[in-house]
PDB file of C-alpha atoms (C1' of nucleotides) in Angstrom:
ATOM      1  CA  MET H   1       1.327  23.779 -34.941  1.00  0.00           C
ATOM      2  CA  VAL H   2       1.222  24.019 -38.596  1.00  0.00           C
ATOM      3  CA  LYS H   3       2.650  21.235 -40.812  1.00  0.00           C
ATOM      4  CA  PRO H   4       4.873  22.434 -43.572  1.00  0.00           C
ATOM      5  CA  LEU H   5       3.493  21.381 -47.088  1.00  0.00           C
ATOM      6  CA  ASN H   6       6.786  19.822 -48.208  1.00  0.00           C
ATOM      7  CA  MET H   7       6.811  17.435 -45.216  1.00  0.00           C
ATOM      8  CA  LYS H   8       5.294  14.468 -46.976  1.00  0.00           C
ATOM      9  CA  GLU H   9       4.235  11.682 -44.688  1.00  0.00           C
ATOM     10  CA  LYS H  10       4.516   8.091 -45.855  1.00  0.00           C
ATOM     11  CA  ALA H  11       2.705   5.103 -44.435  1.00  0.00           C
ATOM     12  CA  PRO H  12       4.761   3.239 -41.827  1.00  0.00           C
ATOM     13  CA  ARG H  13       6.038  -0.214 -42.502  1.00  0.00           C
ATOM     14  CA  ARG H  14       6.570  -2.827 -39.902  1.00  0.00           C
ATOM     15  CA  LEU H  15      10.270  -2.907 -38.781  1.00  0.00           C
ATOM     16  CA  LYS H  16      11.955  -6.222 -38.237  1.00  0.00           C
ATOM     17  CA  ARG H  17      13.976  -7.301 -35.191  1.00  0.00           C
ATOM     18  CA  GLN H  18      16.836  -7.408 -37.497  1.00  0.00           C
ATOM     19  CA  ASP H  19      16.459  -3.515 -37.944  1.00  0.00           C
ATOM     20  CA  LEU H  20      16.670  -2.849 -34.099  1.00  0.00           C
ATOM     21  CA  PRO H  21      20.159  -2.096 -32.713  1.00  0.00           C
ATOM     22  CA  LYS H  22      21.511  -4.786 -30.384  1.00  0.00           C
ATOM     23  CA  VAL H  23      22.926  -2.198 -28.007  1.00  0.00           C
ATOM     24  CA  THR H  24      20.135  -0.716 -25.788  1.00  0.00           C
ATOM     25  CA  PRO H  25      21.271   2.929 -25.605  1.00  0.00           C
ATOM     26  CA  ALA H  26      21.570   2.666 -29.509  1.00  0.00           C
ATOM     27  CA  LEU H  27      18.057   1.327 -29.608  1.00  0.00           C
ATOM     28  CA  ALA H  28      16.700   4.157 -27.370  1.00  0.00           C
ATOM     29  CA  ARG H  29      18.139   6.640 -29.812  1.00  0.00           C
ATOM     30  CA  TYR H  30      16.927   4.654 -32.997  1.00  0.00           C
ATOM     31  CA  LEU H  31      13.531   4.711 -31.697  1.00  0.00           C
ATOM     32  CA  ILE H  32      13.127   8.707 -31.945  1.00  0.00           C
ATOM     33  CA  GLY H  33      11.258   9.194 -35.065  1.00  0.00           C
ATOM     34  CA  LYS H  34       9.979   5.879 -35.511  1.00  0.00           C
ATOM     35  CA  THR H  35       6.158   5.107 -35.369  1.00  0.00           C
ATOM     36  CA  LEU H  36       4.457   3.353 -32.544  1.00  0.00           C
ATOM     37  CA  VAL H  37       1.213   1.578 -33.765  1.00  0.00           C
ATOM     38  CA  HIS H  38      -1.578  -0.044 -32.039  1.00  0.00           C
ATOM     39  CA  ASP H  39      -4.396  -1.279 -34.227  1.00  0.00           C
ATOM     40  CA  TRP H  40      -6.988  -1.222 -31.456  1.00  0.00           C
ATOM     41  CA  LYS H  41     -10.800  -2.282 -32.026  1.00  0.00           C
ATOM     42  CA  GLY H  42     -10.761  -1.427 -35.655  1.00  0.00           C
ATOM     43  CA  THR H  43      -8.971   1.859 -35.177  1.00  0.00           C
ATOM     44  CA  ARG H  44      -5.328   2.572 -35.946  1.00  0.00           C
ATOM     45  CA  LEU H  45      -3.647   4.547 -33.048  1.00  0.00           C
ATOM     46  CA  ALA H  46      -0.372   5.703 -34.429  1.00  0.00           C
ATOM     47  CA  GLY H  47       2.267   8.353 -33.203  1.00  0.00           C
ATOM     48  CA  ARG H  48       5.675   9.451 -33.825  1.00  0.00           C
ATOM     49  CA  ILE H  49       8.103   8.623 -30.979  1.00  0.00           C
ATOM     50  CA  VAL H  50       9.897  11.750 -29.736  1.00  0.00           C
ATOM     51  CA  GLU H  51      11.342  10.822 -26.375  1.00  0.00           C
ATOM     52  CA  THR H  52      12.852   7.592 -24.779  1.00  0.00           C
ATOM     53  CA  GLU H  53      14.940   6.466 -21.964  1.00  0.00           C
ATOM     54  CA  ALA H  54      17.413   3.599 -21.767  1.00  0.00           C
ATOM     55  CA  TYR H  55      17.463   1.287 -18.607  1.00  0.00           C
ATOM     56  CA  LEU H  56      20.699  -0.860 -18.514  1.00  0.00           C
ATOM     57  CA  VAL H  57      22.274  -3.869 -16.738  1.00  0.00           C
ATOM     58  CA  GLY H  58      23.885  -2.541 -13.654  1.00  0.00           C
ATOM     59  CA  ASP H  59      21.807   0.379 -13.526  1.00  0.00           C
ATOM     60  CA  ALA H  60      20.246   1.014 -10.246  1.00  0.00           C
ATOM     61  CA  ALA H  61      17.313   2.727 -11.617  1.00  0.00           C
ATOM     62  CA  ALA H  62      16.354  -0.316 -13.880  1.00  0.00           C
ATOM     63  CA  HIS H  63      13.595  -2.620 -12.813  1.00  0.00           C
ATOM     64  CA  SER H  64      15.831  -5.487 -13.577  1.00  0.00           C
ATOM     65  CA  PHE H  65      18.618  -4.356 -11.151  1.00  0.00           C
ATOM     66  CA  ARG H  66      17.579  -6.922  -8.412  1.00  0.00           C
ATOM     67  CA  GLY H  67      17.035  -9.737 -10.896  1.00  0.00           C
ATOM     68  CA  GLU H  68      13.810 -11.248 -12.525  1.00  0.00           C
ATOM     69  CA  THR H  69      10.523 -11.147 -10.761  1.00  0.00           C
ATOM     70  CA  PRO H  70       6.970 -11.917 -11.963  1.00  0.00           C
ATOM     71  CA  ARG H  71       6.451  -8.148 -12.679  1.00  0.00           C
ATOM     72  CA  ASN H  72       9.641  -7.631 -14.861  1.00  0.00           C
ATOM     73  CA  ARG H  73       9.847 -10.853 -16.559  1.00  0.00           C
ATOM     74  CA  SER H  74       8.981  -9.413 -20.050  1.00  0.00           C
ATOM     75  CA  LEU H  75      12.045  -6.940 -19.760  1.00  0.00           C
ATOM     76  CA  PHE H  76      14.247 -10.036 -19.959  1.00  0.00           C
ATOM     77  CA  LEU H  77      12.904 -10.990 -23.386  1.00  0.00           C
ATOM     78  CA  GLU H  78      14.865 -10.659 -26.584  1.00  0.00           C
ATOM     79  CA  ARG H  79      15.020  -7.045 -27.903  1.00  0.00           C
ATOM     80  CA  GLY H  80      11.782  -5.806 -29.420  1.00  0.00           C
ATOM     81  CA  HIS H  81       9.214  -7.056 -26.912  1.00  0.00           C
ATOM     82  CA  ALA H  82       6.755  -4.979 -24.779  1.00  0.00           C
ATOM     83  CA  TYR H  83       7.165  -4.499 -21.093  1.00  0.00           C
ATOM     84  CA  VAL H  84       4.100  -2.948 -19.577  1.00  0.00           C
ATOM     85  CA  TYR H  85       3.937  -1.963 -15.771  1.00  0.00           C
ATOM     86  CA  PHE H  86       1.628  -0.155 -13.489  1.00  0.00           C
ATOM     87  CA  ILE H  87       2.935   2.767 -11.283  1.00  0.00           C
ATOM     88  CA  TYR H  88       1.687   5.472  -8.897  1.00  0.00           C
ATOM     89  CA  GLY H  89      -1.691   3.783  -8.717  1.00  0.00           C
ATOM     90  CA  ASN H  90      -2.739   5.207 -11.950  1.00  0.00           C
ATOM     91  CA  HIS H  91      -0.371   4.784 -15.017  1.00  0.00           C
ATOM     92  CA  PHE H  92       0.835   2.164 -17.296  1.00  0.00           C
ATOM     93  CA  MET H  93       4.177   2.537 -18.727  1.00  0.00           C
ATOM     94  CA  LEU H  94       5.293   1.097 -22.093  1.00  0.00           C
ATOM     95  CA  ASN H  95       8.827  -0.049 -22.649  1.00  0.00           C
ATOM     96  CA  MET H  96      10.581  -2.063 -25.458  1.00  0.00           C
ATOM     97  CA  SER H  97      13.042  -4.764 -24.202  1.00  0.00           C
ATOM     98  CA  GLY H  98      16.740  -4.469 -25.445  1.00  0.00           C
ATOM     99  CA  GLY H  99      19.525  -6.830 -25.912  1.00  0.00           C
ATOM    100  CA  PRO H 100      19.575 -10.769 -26.148  1.00  0.00           C
ATOM    101  CA  HIS H 101      17.194 -12.921 -24.176  1.00  0.00           C
ATOM    102  CA  GLY H 102      17.939 -12.900 -20.425  1.00  0.00           C
ATOM    103  CA  THR H 103      19.575  -9.541 -20.489  1.00  0.00           C
ATOM    104  CA  GLY H 104      16.992  -7.323 -18.605  1.00  0.00           C
ATOM    105  CA  GLU H 105      17.460  -3.997 -20.417  1.00  0.00           C
ATOM    106  CA  GLY H 106      14.855  -1.714 -21.979  1.00  0.00           C
ATOM    107  CA  VAL H 107      13.663   1.527 -23.297  1.00  0.00           C
ATOM    108  CA  LEU H 108      10.783   3.457 -21.852  1.00  0.00           C
ATOM    109  CA  LEU H 109       8.700   5.216 -24.261  1.00  0.00           C
ATOM    110  CA  ARG H 110       8.140   8.489 -22.814  1.00  0.00           C
ATOM    111  CA  ALA H 111       6.299  10.641 -25.343  1.00  0.00           C
ATOM    112  CA  ALA H 112       4.852  10.715 -28.949  1.00  0.00           C
ATOM    113  CA  GLU H 113       3.340  13.110 -31.348  1.00  0.00           C
ATOM    114  CA  PRO H 114      -0.174  11.859 -32.531  1.00  0.00           C
ATOM    115  CA  LEU H 115      -0.526  10.921 -36.124  1.00  0.00           C
ATOM    116  CA  GLU H 116      -3.558   8.793 -36.544  1.00  0.00           C
ATOM    117  CA  GLY H 117      -6.644   7.838 -34.569  1.00  0.00           C
ATOM    118  CA  ILE H 118      -6.398  11.318 -32.824  1.00  0.00           C
ATOM    119  CA  ASP H 119     -10.127  11.252 -31.982  1.00  0.00           C
ATOM    120  CA  LYS H 120      -9.921   7.959 -30.359  1.00  0.00           C
ATOM    121  CA  MET H 121      -6.866   9.225 -28.420  1.00  0.00           C
ATOM    122  CA  ARG H 122      -8.902  12.123 -27.183  1.00  0.00           C
ATOM    123  CA  MET H 123     -11.539   9.787 -26.102  1.00  0.00           C
ATOM    124  CA  LEU H 124      -9.116   7.492 -24.309  1.00  0.00           C
ATOM    125  CA  ARG H 125      -7.534  10.348 -22.589  1.00  0.00           C
ATOM    126  CA  GLY H 126     -10.571  12.365 -21.811  1.00  0.00           C
ATOM    127  CA  THR H 127      -8.898  15.462 -23.011  1.00  0.00           C
ATOM    128  CA  GLU H 128      -8.803  17.633 -25.940  1.00  0.00           C
ATOM    129  CA  PRO H 129      -5.277  19.322 -26.619  1.00  0.00           C
ATOM    130  CA  LEU H 130      -3.201  17.396 -29.241  1.00  0.00           C
ATOM    131  CA  ARG H 131      -0.134  18.299 -27.531  1.00  0.00           C
ATOM    132  CA  ASP H 132      -1.245  16.601 -24.289  1.00  0.00           C
ATOM    133  CA  LEU H 133      -2.372  13.298 -25.770  1.00  0.00           C
ATOM    134  CA  ALA H 134       0.871  11.395 -25.385  1.00  0.00           C
ATOM    135  CA  ARG H 135       3.252  13.979 -23.822  1.00  0.00           C
ATOM    136  CA  GLY H 136       4.644  11.863 -20.930  1.00  0.00           C
ATOM    137  CA  PRO H 137       4.860   8.162 -20.373  1.00  0.00           C
ATOM    138  CA  GLY H 138       1.601   7.599 -18.537  1.00  0.00           C
ATOM    139  CA  ARG H 139      -0.295   9.816 -21.059  1.00  0.00           C
ATOM    140  CA  LEU H 140       1.263   7.936 -24.044  1.00  0.00           C
ATOM    141  CA  ALA H 141       0.171   4.604 -22.611  1.00  0.00           C
ATOM    142  CA  GLU H 142      -3.382   5.946 -22.104  1.00  0.00           C
ATOM    143  CA  ALA H 143      -3.504   7.517 -25.658  1.00  0.00           C
ATOM    144  CA  PHE H 144      -2.509   4.120 -26.948  1.00  0.00           C
ATOM    145  CA  ALA H 145      -4.887   1.985 -24.945  1.00  0.00           C
ATOM    146  CA  ILE H 146      -1.762   0.176 -23.472  1.00  0.00           C
ATOM    147  CA  ASP H 147      -2.447  -1.991 -20.386  1.00  0.00           C
ATOM    148  CA  ARG H 148      -1.353  -5.218 -18.831  1.00  0.00           C
ATOM    149  CA  SER H 149      -2.766  -7.394 -21.646  1.00  0.00           C
ATOM    150  CA  LEU H 150       0.076  -6.139 -23.907  1.00  0.00           C
ATOM    151  CA  ASP H 151       2.827  -7.064 -21.521  1.00  0.00           C
ATOM    152  CA  GLY H 152       5.196  -9.519 -23.493  1.00  0.00           C
ATOM    153  CA  VAL H 153       3.782  -8.775 -26.749  1.00  0.00           C
ATOM    154  CA  ASP H 154       6.516  -8.914 -29.568  1.00  0.00           C
ATOM    155  CA  PHE H 155       6.631  -5.559 -31.458  1.00  0.00           C
ATOM    156  CA  CYS H 156       8.203  -7.343 -34.516  1.00  0.00           C
ATOM    157  CA  GLY H 157       5.851 -10.436 -34.382  1.00  0.00           C
ATOM    158  CA  GLY H 158       2.827  -9.489 -36.453  1.00  0.00           C
ATOM    159  CA  ALA H 159       0.756  -8.287 -33.376  1.00  0.00           C
ATOM    160  CA  ASP H 160      -1.659  -5.507 -33.233  1.00  0.00           C
ATOM    161  CA  LEU H 161       1.091  -3.486 -31.376  1.00  0.00           C
ATOM    162  CA  TRP H 162       4.010  -2.773 -33.513  1.00  0.00           C
ATOM    163  CA  LEU H 163       6.932  -0.566 -34.402  1.00  0.00           C
ATOM    164  CA  GLY H 164       6.762   1.231 -37.661  1.00  0.00           C
ATOM    165  CA  SER H 165       9.352   3.186 -39.892  1.00  0.00           C
ATOM    166  CA  ALA H 166       9.603   6.846 -39.713  1.00  0.00           C
ATOM    167  CA  VAL H 167       6.979   8.760 -41.660  1.00  0.00           C
ATOM    168  CA  ARG H 168       8.984  11.793 -42.189  1.00  0.00           C
ATOM    169  CA  SER H 169      12.598  13.067 -41.475  1.00  0.00           C
ATOM    170  CA  VAL H 170      14.037  13.127 -37.977  1.00  0.00           C
ATOM    171  CA  GLY H 171      15.373  16.401 -36.404  1.00  0.00           C
ATOM    172  CA  ALA H 172      18.459  16.593 -34.158  1.00  0.00           C
ATOM    173  CA  ILE H 173      18.416  14.095 -31.360  1.00  0.00           C
ATOM    174  CA  ALA H 174      19.700  15.501 -27.978  1.00  0.00           C
ATOM    175  CA  THR H 175      20.515  13.513 -24.705  1.00  0.00           C
ATOM    176  CA  SER H 176      19.940  14.317 -21.172  1.00  0.00           C
ATOM    177  CA  VAL H 177      19.577  12.834 -17.543  1.00  0.00           C
ATOM    178  CA  ARG H 178      16.586  10.636 -17.055  1.00  0.00           C
ATOM    179  CA  ILE H 179      13.471  12.034 -15.601  1.00  0.00           C
ATOM    180  CA  GLY H 180      11.758  10.970 -12.237  1.00  0.00           C
ATOM    181  CA  ILE H 181      14.322   8.614 -10.894  1.00  0.00           C
ATOM    182  CA  THR H 182      16.366   8.928  -7.818  1.00  0.00           C
ATOM    183  CA  LYS H 183      19.154   6.125  -8.327  1.00  0.00           C
ATOM    184  CA  ASP H 184      21.803   6.462 -10.962  1.00  0.00           C
ATOM    185  CA  ALA H 185      20.060   9.798 -11.829  1.00  0.00           C
ATOM    186  CA  HIS H 186      23.126  11.382 -13.505  1.00  0.00           C
ATOM    187  CA  ARG H 187      23.487   8.872 -16.454  1.00  0.00           C
ATOM    188  CA  PRO H 188      22.716  10.553 -19.819  1.00  0.00           C
ATOM    189  CA  LEU H 189      20.341   7.985 -21.110  1.00  0.00           C
ATOM    190  CA  ARG H 190      17.275  10.124 -22.165  1.00  0.00           C
ATOM    191  CA  PHE H 191      16.749  10.864 -25.872  1.00  0.00           C
ATOM    192  CA  TYR H 192      14.607  13.278 -27.393  1.00  0.00           C
ATOM    193  CA  GLU H 193      13.947  15.158 -30.666  1.00  0.00           C
ATOM    194  CA  ARG H 194      15.375  18.616 -29.985  1.00  0.00           C
ATOM    195  CA  GLY H 195      12.741  21.527 -29.915  1.00  0.00           C
ATOM    196  CA  ASN H 196       9.755  19.074 -30.460  1.00  0.00           C
ATOM    197  CA  GLN H 197       6.621  20.378 -28.704  1.00  0.00           C
ATOM    198  CA  PHE H 198       5.414  16.906 -27.978  1.00  0.00           C
ATOM    199  CA  VAL H 199       8.461  16.051 -25.661  1.00  0.00           C
ATOM    200  CA  SER H 200       7.479  15.974 -21.899  1.00  0.00           C
ATOM    201  CA  GLY H 201       8.453  18.265 -19.206  1.00  0.00           C
ATOM    202  CA  THR H 202       9.283  22.069 -19.368  1.00  0.00           C
ATOM    203  CA  LYS H 203      10.642  24.080 -22.180  1.00  0.00           C
ATOM    204  CA  ALA H 204      14.209  23.538 -20.766  1.00  0.00           C
ATOM    205  CA  MET H 205      13.633  19.854 -21.211  1.00  0.00           C
ATOM    206  CA  ARG H 206      13.092  19.871 -24.852  1.00  0.00           C
ATOM    207  CA  ARG H 207      16.081  22.200 -25.700  1.00  0.00           C
TER     208      ARG H 207
ATOM    209  C1'  DA Z   1       8.129   2.531   1.881  1.00  0.00           C
ATOM    210  C1'  DA Z   2       9.120   3.552  -2.468  1.00  0.00           C
ATOM    211  C1'  DC Z   3       7.662   4.309  -6.953  1.00  0.00           C
ATOM    212  C1'  DA Z   4      10.698   5.297 -14.726  1.00  0.00           C
ATOM    213  C1'  DT Z   5       3.446  10.125 -13.090  1.00  0.00           C
ATOM    214  C1'  DG Z   6      -0.195  13.678 -14.052  1.00  0.00           C
ATOM    215  C1'  DA Z   7      -4.150  16.645 -12.728  1.00  0.00           C
ATOM    216  C1'  DT Z   8      -5.061  20.654 -10.613  1.00  0.00           C
ATOM    217  C1'  DG Z   9      -4.847  25.278  -8.845  1.00  0.00           C
ATOM    218  C1'  DA Z  10      -1.762  29.087  -7.471  1.00  0.00           C
ATOM    219  C1'  DT Z  11       1.261  32.482  -8.857  1.00  0.00           C
ATOM    220  C1'  DC Z  12       4.326  34.442 -12.068  1.00  0.00           C
ATOM    221  C1'  DT Z  13       5.090  36.495 -16.814  1.00  0.00           C
TER     222       DT Z  13
ATOM    223  C1'  DG Y   1       1.571  30.543 -21.534  1.00  0.00           C
ATOM    224  C1'  DA Y   2       4.840  28.858 -18.193  1.00  0.00           C
ATOM    225  C1'  DT Y   3       6.320  26.910 -13.915  1.00  0.00           C
ATOM    226  C1'  DC Y   4       5.835  25.024  -9.475  1.00  0.00           C
ATOM    227  C1'  DA Y   5       3.946  22.717  -5.118  1.00  0.00           C
ATOM    228  C1'  DT Y   6       0.767  19.444  -3.593  1.00  0.00           C
ATOM    229  C1'  DC Y   7      -1.116  15.096  -3.566  1.00  0.00           C
ATOM    230  C1'  DA Y   8      -3.995  10.872  -4.997  1.00  0.00           C
ATOM    231  C1'  DT Y   9      -3.546   6.268  -6.326  1.00  0.00           C
ATOM    232  C1'  DG Y  10      -2.320   0.487  -6.430  1.00  0.00           C
ATOM    233  C1'  DT Y  11       1.468  -2.544  -6.657  1.00  0.00           C
ATOM    234  C1'  DT Y  12       5.759  -4.528  -5.584  1.00  0.00           C
ATOM    235  C1'  DC Y  13       9.108  -7.169  -2.888  1.00  0.00           C
TER     236       DC Y  13
END
DNA sequence: AACATGATGATCT
DNA sequence: GATCATCATGTTC
């Protein structure tokens, strides 16, 4: 993948909670093109978010559907907090909470295009291909050194894990049904940058 | 029992 | 290169 010379990348600046849309599907769409940053052990791990999914109130696929539990507690924090959970015996998933405190909505970060700290990401992932470093939610979490210790962290609170502004322009954003769920599977709550090679799944899923 | 997945290897193009 | 089936894995309520 060759980067055109006229695509100048700027350094990301920290986004404030004020910048985040208050309605969760709008937040999921807003996050496409923004920069996910984890300043980790002296290295900056940064990537451009290219795929997200929203999980809402009254949504049978949402972890909050049956109310607050010890696991999903941070999903109920005010918009802009990290909700990290462990799934399938192997993978962490990174979400950003949405809505006012007590709501229980969130956005799953499903894929990112690596920008900075790529060698460290390769080390964390134990694999070489750039395209596979953060293509999929489990891979993204591994590439960005996300684990339970980051559950509940405020993305807008000056922590090492934060949300940055876009470093270059964003392409067309497309919508589809969410991936890998069985309940409320028809709702169009997945957002991705159309045609981007770092979006998860098959070719059809990035068209 | 179910789960917001990914690595692997087979089989196609 | 793309796509598909198979299956390993720990936590949750």
